Coordinates of C-alpha atoms in Angstrom, one line a residue:
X1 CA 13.5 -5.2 -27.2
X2 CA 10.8 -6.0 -26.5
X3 CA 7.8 -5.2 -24.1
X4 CA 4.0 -5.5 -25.8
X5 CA 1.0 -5.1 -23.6
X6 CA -1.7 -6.7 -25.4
X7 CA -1.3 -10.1 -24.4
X8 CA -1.2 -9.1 -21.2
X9 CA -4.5 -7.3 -20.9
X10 CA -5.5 -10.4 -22.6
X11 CA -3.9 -12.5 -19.4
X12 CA -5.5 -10.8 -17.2
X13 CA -1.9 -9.3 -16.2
X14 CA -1.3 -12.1 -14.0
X15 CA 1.9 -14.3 -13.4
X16 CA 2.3 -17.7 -14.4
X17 CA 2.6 -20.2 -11.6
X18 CA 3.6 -23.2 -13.9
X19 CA 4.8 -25.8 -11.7
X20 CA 5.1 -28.1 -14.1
X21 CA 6.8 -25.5 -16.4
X22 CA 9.7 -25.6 -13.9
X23 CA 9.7 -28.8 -13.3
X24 CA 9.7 -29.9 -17.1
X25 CA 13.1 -29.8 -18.2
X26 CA 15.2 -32.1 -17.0
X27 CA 18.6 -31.4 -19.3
X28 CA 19.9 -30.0 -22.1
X29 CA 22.6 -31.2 -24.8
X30 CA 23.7 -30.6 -28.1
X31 CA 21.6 -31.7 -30.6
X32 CA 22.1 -35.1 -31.7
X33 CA 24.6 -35.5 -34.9
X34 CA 22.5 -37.8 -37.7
X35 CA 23.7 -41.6 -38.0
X36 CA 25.8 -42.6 -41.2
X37 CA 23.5 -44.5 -43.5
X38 CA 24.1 -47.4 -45.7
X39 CA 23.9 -46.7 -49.1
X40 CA 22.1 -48.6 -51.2
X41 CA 22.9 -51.0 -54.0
X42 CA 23.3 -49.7 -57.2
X43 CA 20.4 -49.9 -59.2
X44 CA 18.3 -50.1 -56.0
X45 CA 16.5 -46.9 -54.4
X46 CA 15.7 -48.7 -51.1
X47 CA 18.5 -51.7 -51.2
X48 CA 16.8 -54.6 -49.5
X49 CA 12.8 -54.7 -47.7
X50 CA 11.5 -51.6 -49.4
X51 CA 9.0 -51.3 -46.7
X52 CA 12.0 -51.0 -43.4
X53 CA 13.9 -48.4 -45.6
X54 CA 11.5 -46.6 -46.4
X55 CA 10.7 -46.2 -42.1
X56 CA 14.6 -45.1 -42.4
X57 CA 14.4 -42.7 -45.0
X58 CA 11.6 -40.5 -42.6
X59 CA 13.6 -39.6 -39.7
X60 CA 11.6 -38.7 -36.2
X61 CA 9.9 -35.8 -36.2
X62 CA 12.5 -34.8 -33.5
X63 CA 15.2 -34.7 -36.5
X64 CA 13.2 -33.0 -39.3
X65 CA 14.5 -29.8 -39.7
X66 CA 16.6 -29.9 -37.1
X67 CA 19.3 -27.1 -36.5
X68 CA 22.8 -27.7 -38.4
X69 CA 25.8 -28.9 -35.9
X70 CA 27.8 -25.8 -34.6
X71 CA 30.2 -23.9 -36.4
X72 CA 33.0 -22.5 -35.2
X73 CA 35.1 -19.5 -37.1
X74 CA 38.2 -17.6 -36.4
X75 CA 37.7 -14.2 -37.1
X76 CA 39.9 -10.8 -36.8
X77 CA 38.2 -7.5 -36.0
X78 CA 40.1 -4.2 -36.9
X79 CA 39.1 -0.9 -34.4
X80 CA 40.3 1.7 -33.6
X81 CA 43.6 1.7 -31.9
X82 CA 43.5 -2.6 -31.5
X83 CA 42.8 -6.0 -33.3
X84 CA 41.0 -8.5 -31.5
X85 CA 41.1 -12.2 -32.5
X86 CA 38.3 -13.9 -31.7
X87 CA 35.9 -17.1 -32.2
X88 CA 32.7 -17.4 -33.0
X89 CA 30.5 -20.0 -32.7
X90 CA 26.9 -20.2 -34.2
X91 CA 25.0 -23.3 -32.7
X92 CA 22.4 -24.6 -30.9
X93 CA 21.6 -26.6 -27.4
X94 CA 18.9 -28.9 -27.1
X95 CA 16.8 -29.1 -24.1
X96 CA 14.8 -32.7 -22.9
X97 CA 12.1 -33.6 -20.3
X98 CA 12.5 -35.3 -17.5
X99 CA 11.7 -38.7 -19.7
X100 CA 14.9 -38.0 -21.9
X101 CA 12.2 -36.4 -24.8
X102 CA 13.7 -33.5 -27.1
X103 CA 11.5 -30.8 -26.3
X104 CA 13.2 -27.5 -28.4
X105 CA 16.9 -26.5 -29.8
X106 CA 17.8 -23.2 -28.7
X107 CA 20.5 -21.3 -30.8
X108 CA 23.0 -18.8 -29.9
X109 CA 26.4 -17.1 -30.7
X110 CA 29.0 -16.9 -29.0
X111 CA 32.1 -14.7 -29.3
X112 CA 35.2 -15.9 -27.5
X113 CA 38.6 -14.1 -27.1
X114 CA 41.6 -16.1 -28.3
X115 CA 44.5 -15.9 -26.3
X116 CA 42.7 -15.5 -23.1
X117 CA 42.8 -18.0 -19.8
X118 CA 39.6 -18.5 -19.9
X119 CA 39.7 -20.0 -16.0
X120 CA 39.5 -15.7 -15.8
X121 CA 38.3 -14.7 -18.6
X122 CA 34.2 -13.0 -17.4
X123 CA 31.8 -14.3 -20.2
X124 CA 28.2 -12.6 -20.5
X125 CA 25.3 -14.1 -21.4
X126 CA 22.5 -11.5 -23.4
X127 CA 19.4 -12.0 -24.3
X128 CA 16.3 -9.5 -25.3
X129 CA 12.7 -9.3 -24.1
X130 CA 9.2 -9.2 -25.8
X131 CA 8.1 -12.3 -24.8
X132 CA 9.4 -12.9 -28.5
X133 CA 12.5 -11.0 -29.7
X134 CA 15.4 -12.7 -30.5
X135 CA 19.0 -11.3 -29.4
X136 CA 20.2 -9.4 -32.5
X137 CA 18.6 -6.2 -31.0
X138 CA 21.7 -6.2 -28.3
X139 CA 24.1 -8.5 -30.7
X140 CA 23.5 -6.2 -33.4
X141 CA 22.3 -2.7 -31.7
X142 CA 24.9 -2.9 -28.8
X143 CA 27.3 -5.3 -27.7
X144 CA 28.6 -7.5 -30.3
X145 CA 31.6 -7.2 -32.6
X146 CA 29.5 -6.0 -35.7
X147 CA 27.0 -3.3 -35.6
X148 CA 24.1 -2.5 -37.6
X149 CA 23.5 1.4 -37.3
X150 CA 19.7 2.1 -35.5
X151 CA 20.0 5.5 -35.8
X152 CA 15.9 6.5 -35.5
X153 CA 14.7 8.8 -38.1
X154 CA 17.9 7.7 -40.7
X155 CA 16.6 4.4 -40.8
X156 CA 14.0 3.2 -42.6
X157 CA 13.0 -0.8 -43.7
X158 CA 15.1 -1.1 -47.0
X159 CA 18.0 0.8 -45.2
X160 CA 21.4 -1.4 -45.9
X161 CA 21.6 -4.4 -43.8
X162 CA 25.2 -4.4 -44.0
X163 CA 26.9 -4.4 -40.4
X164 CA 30.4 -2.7 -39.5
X165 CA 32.8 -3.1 -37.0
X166 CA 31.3 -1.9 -33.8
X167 CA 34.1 0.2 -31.8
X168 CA 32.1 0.0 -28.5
X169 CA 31.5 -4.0 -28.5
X170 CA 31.9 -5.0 -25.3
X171 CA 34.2 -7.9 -26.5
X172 CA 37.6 -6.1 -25.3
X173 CA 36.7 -7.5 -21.4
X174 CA 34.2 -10.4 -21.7
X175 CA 33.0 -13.3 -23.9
X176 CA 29.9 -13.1 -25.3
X177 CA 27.2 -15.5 -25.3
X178 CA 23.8 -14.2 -27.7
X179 CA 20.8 -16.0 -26.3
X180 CA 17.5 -16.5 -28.5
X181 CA 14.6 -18.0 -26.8
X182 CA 12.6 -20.8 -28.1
X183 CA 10.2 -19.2 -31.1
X184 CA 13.3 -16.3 -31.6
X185 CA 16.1 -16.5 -34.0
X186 CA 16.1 -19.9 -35.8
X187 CA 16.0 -21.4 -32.0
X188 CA 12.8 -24.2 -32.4
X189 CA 10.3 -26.7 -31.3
X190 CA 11.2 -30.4 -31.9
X191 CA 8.5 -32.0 -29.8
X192 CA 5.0 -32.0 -31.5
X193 CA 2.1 -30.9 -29.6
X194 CA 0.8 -27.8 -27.5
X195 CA 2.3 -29.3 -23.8
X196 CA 5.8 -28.4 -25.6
X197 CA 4.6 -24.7 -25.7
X198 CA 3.0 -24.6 -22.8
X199 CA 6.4 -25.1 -20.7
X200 CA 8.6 -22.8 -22.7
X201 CA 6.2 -20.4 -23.2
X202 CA 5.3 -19.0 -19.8
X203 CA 7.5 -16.8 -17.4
X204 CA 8.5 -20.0 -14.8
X205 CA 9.0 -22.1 -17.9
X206 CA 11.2 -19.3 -20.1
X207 CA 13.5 -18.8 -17.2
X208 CA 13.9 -22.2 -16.3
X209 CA 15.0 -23.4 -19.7
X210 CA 17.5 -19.9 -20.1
X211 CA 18.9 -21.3 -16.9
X212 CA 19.8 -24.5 -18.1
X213 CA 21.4 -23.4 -21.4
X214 CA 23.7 -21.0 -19.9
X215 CA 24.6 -23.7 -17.4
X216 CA 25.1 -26.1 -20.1
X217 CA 27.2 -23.6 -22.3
X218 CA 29.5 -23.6 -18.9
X219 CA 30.3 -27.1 -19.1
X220 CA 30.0 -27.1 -23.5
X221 CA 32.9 -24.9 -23.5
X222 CA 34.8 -25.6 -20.2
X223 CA 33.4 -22.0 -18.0
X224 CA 32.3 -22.9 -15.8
X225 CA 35.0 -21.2 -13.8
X226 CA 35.0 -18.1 -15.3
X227 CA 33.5 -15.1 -14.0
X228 CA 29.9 -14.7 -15.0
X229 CA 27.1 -11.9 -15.7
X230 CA 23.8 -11.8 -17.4
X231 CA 22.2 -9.0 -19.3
X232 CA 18.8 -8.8 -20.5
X233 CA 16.8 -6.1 -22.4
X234 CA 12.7 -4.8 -22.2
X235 CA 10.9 -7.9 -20.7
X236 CA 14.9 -9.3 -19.8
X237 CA 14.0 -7.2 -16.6
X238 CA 11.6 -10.1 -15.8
X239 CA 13.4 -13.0 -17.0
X240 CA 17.2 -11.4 -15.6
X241 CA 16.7 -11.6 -11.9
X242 CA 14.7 -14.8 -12.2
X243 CA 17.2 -16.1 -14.1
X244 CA 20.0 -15.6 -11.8
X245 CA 18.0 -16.7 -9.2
X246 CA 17.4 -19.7 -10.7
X247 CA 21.1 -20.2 -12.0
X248 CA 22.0 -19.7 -7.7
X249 CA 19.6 -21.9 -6.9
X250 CA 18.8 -24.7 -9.2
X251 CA 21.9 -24.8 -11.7
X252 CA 24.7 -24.2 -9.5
X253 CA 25.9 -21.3 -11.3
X254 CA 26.9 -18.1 -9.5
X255 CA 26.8 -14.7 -11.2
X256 CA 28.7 -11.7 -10.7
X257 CA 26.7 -9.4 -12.3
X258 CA 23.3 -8.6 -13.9
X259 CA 23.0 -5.9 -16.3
X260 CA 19.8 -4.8 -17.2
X261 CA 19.3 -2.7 -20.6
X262 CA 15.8 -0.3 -20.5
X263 CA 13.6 -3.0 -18.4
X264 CA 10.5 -3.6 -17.1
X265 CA 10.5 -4.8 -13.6
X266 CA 7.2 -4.8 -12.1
X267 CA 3.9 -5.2 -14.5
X268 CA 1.5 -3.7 -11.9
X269 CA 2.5 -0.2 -12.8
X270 CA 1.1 -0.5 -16.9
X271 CA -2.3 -2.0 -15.4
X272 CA -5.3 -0.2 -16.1
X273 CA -5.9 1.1 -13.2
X274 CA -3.1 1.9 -11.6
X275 CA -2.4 5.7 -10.9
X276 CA 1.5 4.9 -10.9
X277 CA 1.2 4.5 -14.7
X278 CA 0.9 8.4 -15.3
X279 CA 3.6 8.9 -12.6
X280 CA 5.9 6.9 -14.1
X281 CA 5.1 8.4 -17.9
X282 CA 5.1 11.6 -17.2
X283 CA 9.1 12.6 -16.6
X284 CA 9.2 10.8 -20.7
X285 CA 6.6 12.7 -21.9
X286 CA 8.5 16.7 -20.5
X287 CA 11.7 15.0 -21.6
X288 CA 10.5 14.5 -25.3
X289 CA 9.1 18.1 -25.0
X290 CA 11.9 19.2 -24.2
X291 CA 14.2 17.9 -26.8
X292 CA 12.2 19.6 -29.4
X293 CA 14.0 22.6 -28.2
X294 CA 17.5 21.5 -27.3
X295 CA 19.4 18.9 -26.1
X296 CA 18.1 17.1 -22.8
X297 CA 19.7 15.5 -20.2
X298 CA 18.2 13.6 -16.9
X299 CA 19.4 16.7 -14.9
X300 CA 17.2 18.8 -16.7
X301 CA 13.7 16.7 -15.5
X302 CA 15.0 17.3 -11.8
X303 CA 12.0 19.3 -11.5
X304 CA 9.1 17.1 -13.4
X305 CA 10.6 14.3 -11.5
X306 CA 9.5 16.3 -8.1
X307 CA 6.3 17.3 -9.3
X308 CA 5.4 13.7 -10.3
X309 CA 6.6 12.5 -7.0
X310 CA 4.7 15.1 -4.9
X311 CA 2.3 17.1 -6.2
X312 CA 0.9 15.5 -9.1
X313 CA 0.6 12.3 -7.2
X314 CA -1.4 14.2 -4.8
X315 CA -3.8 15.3 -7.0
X316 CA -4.0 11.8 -8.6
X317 CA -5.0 10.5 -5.3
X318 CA -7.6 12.8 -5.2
X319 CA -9.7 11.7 -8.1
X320 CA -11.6 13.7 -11.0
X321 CA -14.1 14.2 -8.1
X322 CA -12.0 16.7 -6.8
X323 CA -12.7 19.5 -9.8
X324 CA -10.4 22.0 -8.9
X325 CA -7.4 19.1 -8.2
X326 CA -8.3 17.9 -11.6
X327 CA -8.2 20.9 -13.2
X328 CA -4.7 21.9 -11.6
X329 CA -2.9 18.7 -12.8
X330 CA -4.6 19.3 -16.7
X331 CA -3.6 22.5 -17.0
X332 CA 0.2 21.4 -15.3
X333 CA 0.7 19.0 -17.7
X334 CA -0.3 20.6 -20.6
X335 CA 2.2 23.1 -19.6
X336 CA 5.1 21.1 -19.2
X337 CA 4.1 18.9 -22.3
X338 CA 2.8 21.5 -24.6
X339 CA -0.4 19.6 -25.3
X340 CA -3.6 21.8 -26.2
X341 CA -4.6 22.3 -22.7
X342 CA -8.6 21.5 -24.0
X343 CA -7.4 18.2 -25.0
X344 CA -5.3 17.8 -21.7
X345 CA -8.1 18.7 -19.4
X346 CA -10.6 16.8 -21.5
X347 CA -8.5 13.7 -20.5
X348 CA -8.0 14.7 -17.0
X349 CA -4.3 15.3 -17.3
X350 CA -3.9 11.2 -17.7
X351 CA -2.7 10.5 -20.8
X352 CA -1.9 7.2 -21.6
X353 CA 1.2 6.4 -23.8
X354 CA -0.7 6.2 -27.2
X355 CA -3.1 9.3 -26.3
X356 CA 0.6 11.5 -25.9
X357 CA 2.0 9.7 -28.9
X358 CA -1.0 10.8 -31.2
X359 CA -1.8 14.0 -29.4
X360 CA 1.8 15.9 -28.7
X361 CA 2.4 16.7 -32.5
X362 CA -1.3 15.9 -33.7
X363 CA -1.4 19.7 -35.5
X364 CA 1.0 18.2 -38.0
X365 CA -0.4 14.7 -38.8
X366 CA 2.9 13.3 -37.0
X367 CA 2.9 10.9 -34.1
X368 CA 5.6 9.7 -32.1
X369 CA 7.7 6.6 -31.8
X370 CA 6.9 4.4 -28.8
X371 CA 10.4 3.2 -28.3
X372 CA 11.6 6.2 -28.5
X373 CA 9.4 9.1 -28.7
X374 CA 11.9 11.8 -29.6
X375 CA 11.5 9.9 -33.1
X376 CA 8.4 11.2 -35.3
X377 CA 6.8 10.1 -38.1
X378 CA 3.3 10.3 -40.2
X379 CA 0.3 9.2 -39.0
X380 CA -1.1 7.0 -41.9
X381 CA -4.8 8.3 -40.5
X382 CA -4.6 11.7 -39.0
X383 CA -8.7 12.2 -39.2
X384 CA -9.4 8.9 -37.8
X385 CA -11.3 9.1 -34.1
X386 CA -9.1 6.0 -33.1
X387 CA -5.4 5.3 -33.4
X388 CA -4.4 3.5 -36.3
X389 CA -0.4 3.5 -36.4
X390 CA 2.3 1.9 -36.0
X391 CA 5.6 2.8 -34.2
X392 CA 8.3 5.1 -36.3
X393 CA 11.0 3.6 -34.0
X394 CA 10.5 0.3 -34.1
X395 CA 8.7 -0.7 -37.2
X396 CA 11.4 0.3 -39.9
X397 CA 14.2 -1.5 -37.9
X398 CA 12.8 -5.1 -38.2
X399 CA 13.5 -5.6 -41.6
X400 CA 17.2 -4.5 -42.2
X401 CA 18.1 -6.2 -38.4
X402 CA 16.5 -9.5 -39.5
X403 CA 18.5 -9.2 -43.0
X404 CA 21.9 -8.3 -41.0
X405 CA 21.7 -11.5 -38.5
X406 CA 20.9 -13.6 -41.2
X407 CA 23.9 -12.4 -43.7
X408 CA 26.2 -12.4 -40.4
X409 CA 25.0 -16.2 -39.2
X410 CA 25.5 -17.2 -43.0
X411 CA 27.8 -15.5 -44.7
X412 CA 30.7 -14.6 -41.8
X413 CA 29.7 -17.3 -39.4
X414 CA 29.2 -20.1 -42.0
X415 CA 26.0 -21.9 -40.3
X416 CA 22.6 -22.4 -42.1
X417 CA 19.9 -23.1 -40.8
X418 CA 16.3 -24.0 -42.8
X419 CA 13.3 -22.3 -42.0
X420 CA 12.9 -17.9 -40.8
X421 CA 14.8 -16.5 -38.5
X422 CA 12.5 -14.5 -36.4
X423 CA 13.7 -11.4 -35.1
X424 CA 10.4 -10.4 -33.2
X425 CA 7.6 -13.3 -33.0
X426 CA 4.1 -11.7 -32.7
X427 CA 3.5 -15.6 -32.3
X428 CA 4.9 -16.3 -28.9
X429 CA 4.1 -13.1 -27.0
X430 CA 0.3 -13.7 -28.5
X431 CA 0.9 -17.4 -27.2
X432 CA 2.6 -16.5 -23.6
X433 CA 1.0 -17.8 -20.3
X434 CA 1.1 -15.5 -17.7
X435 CA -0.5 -17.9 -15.7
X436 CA -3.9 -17.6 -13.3
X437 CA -2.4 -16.4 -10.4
X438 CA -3.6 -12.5 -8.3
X439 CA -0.3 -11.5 -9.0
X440 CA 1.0 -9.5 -12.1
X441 CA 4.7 -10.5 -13.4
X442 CA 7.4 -9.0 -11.3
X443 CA 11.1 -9.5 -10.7
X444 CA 11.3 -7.2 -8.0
X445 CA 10.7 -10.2 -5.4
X446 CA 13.5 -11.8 -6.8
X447 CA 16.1 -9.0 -8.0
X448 CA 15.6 -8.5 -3.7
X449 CA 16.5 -12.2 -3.1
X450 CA 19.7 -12.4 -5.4
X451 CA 20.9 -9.0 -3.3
X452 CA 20.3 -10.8 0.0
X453 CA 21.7 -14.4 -1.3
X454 CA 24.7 -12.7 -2.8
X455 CA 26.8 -9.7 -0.9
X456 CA 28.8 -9.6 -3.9
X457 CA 26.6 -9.5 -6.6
X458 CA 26.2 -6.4 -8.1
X459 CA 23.2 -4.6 -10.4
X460 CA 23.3 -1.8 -13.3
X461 CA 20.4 -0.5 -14.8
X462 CA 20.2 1.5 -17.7
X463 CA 16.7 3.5 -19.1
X464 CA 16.8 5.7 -22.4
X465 CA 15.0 8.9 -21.9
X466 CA 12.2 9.2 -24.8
X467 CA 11.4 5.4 -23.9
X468 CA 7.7 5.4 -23.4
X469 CA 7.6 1.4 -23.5
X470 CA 9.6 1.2 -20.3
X471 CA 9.9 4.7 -19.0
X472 CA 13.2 5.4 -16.9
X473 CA 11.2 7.0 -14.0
X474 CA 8.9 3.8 -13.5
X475 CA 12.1 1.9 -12.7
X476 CA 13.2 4.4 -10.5
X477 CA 10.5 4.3 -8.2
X478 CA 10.8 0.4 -8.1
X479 CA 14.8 0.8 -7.0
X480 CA 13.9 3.4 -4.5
X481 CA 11.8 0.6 -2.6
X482 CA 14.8 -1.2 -2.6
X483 CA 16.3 -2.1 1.1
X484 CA 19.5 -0.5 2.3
X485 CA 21.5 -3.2 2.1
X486 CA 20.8 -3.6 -1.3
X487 CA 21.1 0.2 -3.0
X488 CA 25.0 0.4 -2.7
X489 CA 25.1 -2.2 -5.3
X490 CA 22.4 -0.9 -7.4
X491 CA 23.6 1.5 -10.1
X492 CA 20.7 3.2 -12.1
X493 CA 21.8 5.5 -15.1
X494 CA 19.6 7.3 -17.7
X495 CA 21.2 7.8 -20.9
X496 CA 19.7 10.3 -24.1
X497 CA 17.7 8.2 -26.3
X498 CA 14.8 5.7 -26.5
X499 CA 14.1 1.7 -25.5
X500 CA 17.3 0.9 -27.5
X501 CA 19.2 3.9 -26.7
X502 CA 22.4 2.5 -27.5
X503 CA 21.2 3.4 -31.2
X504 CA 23.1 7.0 -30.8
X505 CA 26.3 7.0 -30.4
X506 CA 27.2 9.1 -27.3
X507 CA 25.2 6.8 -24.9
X508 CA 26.2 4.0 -26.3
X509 CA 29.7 4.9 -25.8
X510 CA 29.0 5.6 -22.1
X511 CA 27.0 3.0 -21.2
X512 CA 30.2 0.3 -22.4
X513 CA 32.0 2.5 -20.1
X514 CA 29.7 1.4 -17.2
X515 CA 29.2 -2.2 -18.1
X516 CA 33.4 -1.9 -18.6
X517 CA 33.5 -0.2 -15.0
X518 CA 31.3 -3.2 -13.5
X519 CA 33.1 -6.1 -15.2
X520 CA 36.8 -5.0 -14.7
X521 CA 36.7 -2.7 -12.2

């Protein structure tokens, strides 16, 4: 979670260059503890020279509101057929410039085996996309020891917040280390100013500073031989690769593994103009078809996957000039779709995602989810020439996953923070720099280079079918491009569901069987 394209069209779809966004962080640290103060005489509110205690009583702005120190909790966790101890800790890192300035505390939560060698023990790092979600999607959806249910249609905002013990957490063969970006969670600017912003908020600059807090959770916590892997969801399919890269490169760090959870690689596919956009879409759009009927599988596309591939590409190609092309590939994909063919030829057979969302069950006022499009719901202005909605998948799940990572971080975990915790900031994708440069945001350049730098680093991929925001079949036709050195170590696996696809049970029971597979093989 998760992948927004308005601030991109608003970029100009262009990645960020941002030297000095990599260059701008020099280290990271916990954050500092506050100093014992005298107390004051009785009777006396500021003891001696009013004036100097009243300087003492207003801390730096660096220290107001500053994240509590870490806490650390034993905890138990009964599933079925084992009990795992475990620690947790809920805390923060603080990251400096080169000049030794605080420039932002970034939390996270980490889970840690007890009884373990950790000199052996893999740890993973997680974090999610947007630019501006926080980690409880994966901590809370997926991977961690308590799970919230995200079961689609079931859920709705005042569902209960109240997690359970998650069966499939991934706990059982690797430490677990949550991840929320600067502007995500509680994690926060100390330094005052835009210049602060400007580094973390920008792809160079949001890598670079993951980077360093993983590296810096290494040495925290003594890890830095253990074997390590990085996961990232939605937009983590930009930040993972560059991450890793960076971790090789700049940090010192190697990484085993990178697990990638329903990403986006390459943002040149979702530009306007690109005729790769409707090739990628179009395998999603039969596959939500489809389910309407019956259960759906990735086998069952083997033959929209061809025709997207060959002959509807071909047609593309050709251009609405070409009348009787054009009218072949409407009429096709209304077929395969079930979309008025009128409507479908009226668009040219090129539906964007939010003309299928409104369109495929338009009849009945519904629309579809966006994150997972197999998921319906009521279109608050069925006449309306425009689309007005919001997304049935996505919306009703902010507000009972915000609830469950505060009551965990609280309540179980015993730490506190002041202020919101932000579960998905509008603020920081609206404020994200994707730089100046002719190049849209990709990781494909760098997923190649960790293949080529490492021969033993390895890759899984996982899509959700009915995920419109980053369709499975996109991501395949990036990995195909792949060289040959690299595709043995490239797994690619498409699972029944949406963007978070790990909400229904069956795939999220097989995809911990893959990530199990690639960490203890």
């Amino acid at each position: 979670m998760m992948v927004r394209w308005s601030a991109l069209r608003r970029a100009g779809l262009v990645l960020a260059t941002c030297a000095v966004a990599f260059s701008g962080f020099a280290r990271a640290d916990d954050p500092p503890q506050p100093r014992p103060e005298a107390s004051a005489p009785a009777g006396q509110k500021g003891g001696r020279g009013g004036g100097q205690n009243a300087s003492q009583a207003s801390p730096p702005a660096a220290e107001q509101h500053r994240l509590p120190p870490d806490s650390t909790t034993r905890q138990t966790l009964d599933l079925p057929g084992r009990t795992l101890a475990f620690s947790a800790t809920a805390g923060s890192i603080r990251v400096f410039d080169d000049k030794g300035e605080p420039l932002a505390d970034i939390a996270y939560t980490s889970y840690q085996l007890e009884g373990a060698d950790r000199a052996t023990r893999p740890v993973t790092f997680l974090f999610n996309g947007g630019p501006g979600a926080s980690s409880a999607w994966l901590q809370f959806g997926n991977a961690g020891p308590w799970r919230l249910p995200l079961d689609g249609e079931a859920l709705s905002p005042s569902a209960s917040p109240e997690v359970k013990p998650n069966a499939e957490t991934w706990l059982d063969f690797t430490d677990l280390v949550f991840i929320d970006p600067v502007g995500t969670g509680y994690s926060r600017f100390v330094a005052t100013g835009e210049d602060a912003r400007k580094r973390f908020y920008s792809v160079d600059g949001d890598v670079n500073s993951i980077a360093l807090v993983i590296r810096r959770w290494l040495e925290k916590h003594d890890r830095l031989t253990s074997p390590k892997y990085v996961a990232g969801e939605s937009y983590g399919g930009i930040r993972g690769p560059k991450v890793v890269r960076q971790l090789q490169l700049q940090q010192g760090v190697g990484v085993k593994g990178l697990i990638l959870v329903s990403p986006l690689l390459d943002f040149r596919e979702f530009s306007g103009t690109s005729l790769l956009q409707y090739v990628a879409t179009l395998p999603s759009y039969v596959a939500v078809a489809r389910a309407a009927k019956g259960p759906v599988t990735r086998a069952d596309l083997a033959d929209v996957e061809a025709y997207a591939r060959g002959e509807f590409l071909a047609d593309l190609v050709k251009g609405e000039a070409d009348k009787e092309a054009t009218t072949r590939l409407a009429d096709k994909v209304a077929a395969l779709t079930g979309i008025d063919q009128t409507v479908s030829r009226g668009l040219a057979g090129r539906f964007d995602v939010s003309e299928f969302r409104r369109e495929f069950d338009r009849r009945n006022g519904m629309i579809t989810g966006r994150y997972d499009a197999s998921v319906r719901g009521l279109d608050p202005y069925p006449d309306s020439g425009s689309s007005r909605f919001g997304d049935p998948s996505g919306d009703s799940l902010q507000a009972p996953l915000t609830s469950a990572a505060v009551d965990v971080l609280t309540r179980k975990l015993n730490w506190r923070p002041d202020g919101s915790y932000e579960v998905l900031n509008g603020a920081v994708e609206r404020a994200w720099d994707f730089g100046r440069s002719t190049n849209p945001p990709q990781s494909v350049s760098d997923l190649r280079q960790i293949l080529a730098t490492d021969s033993k680093l390895n890759v899984l991929v996982a899509h959700g079918l009915f995920d419109l925001a980053t369709p499975y079949f996109g991501s395949q036709r990036v990995l195909d491009q792949l060289p040959p050195f690299a595709t043995p170590r490239v797994k690619f696996v498409v699972y029944p569901g949406g963007h978070m696809f790990y909400s229904r049970d069956g795939s999220r029971q097989a995809f911990r069987g893959e990530v199990e597979r690639m960490i203890r093989p």
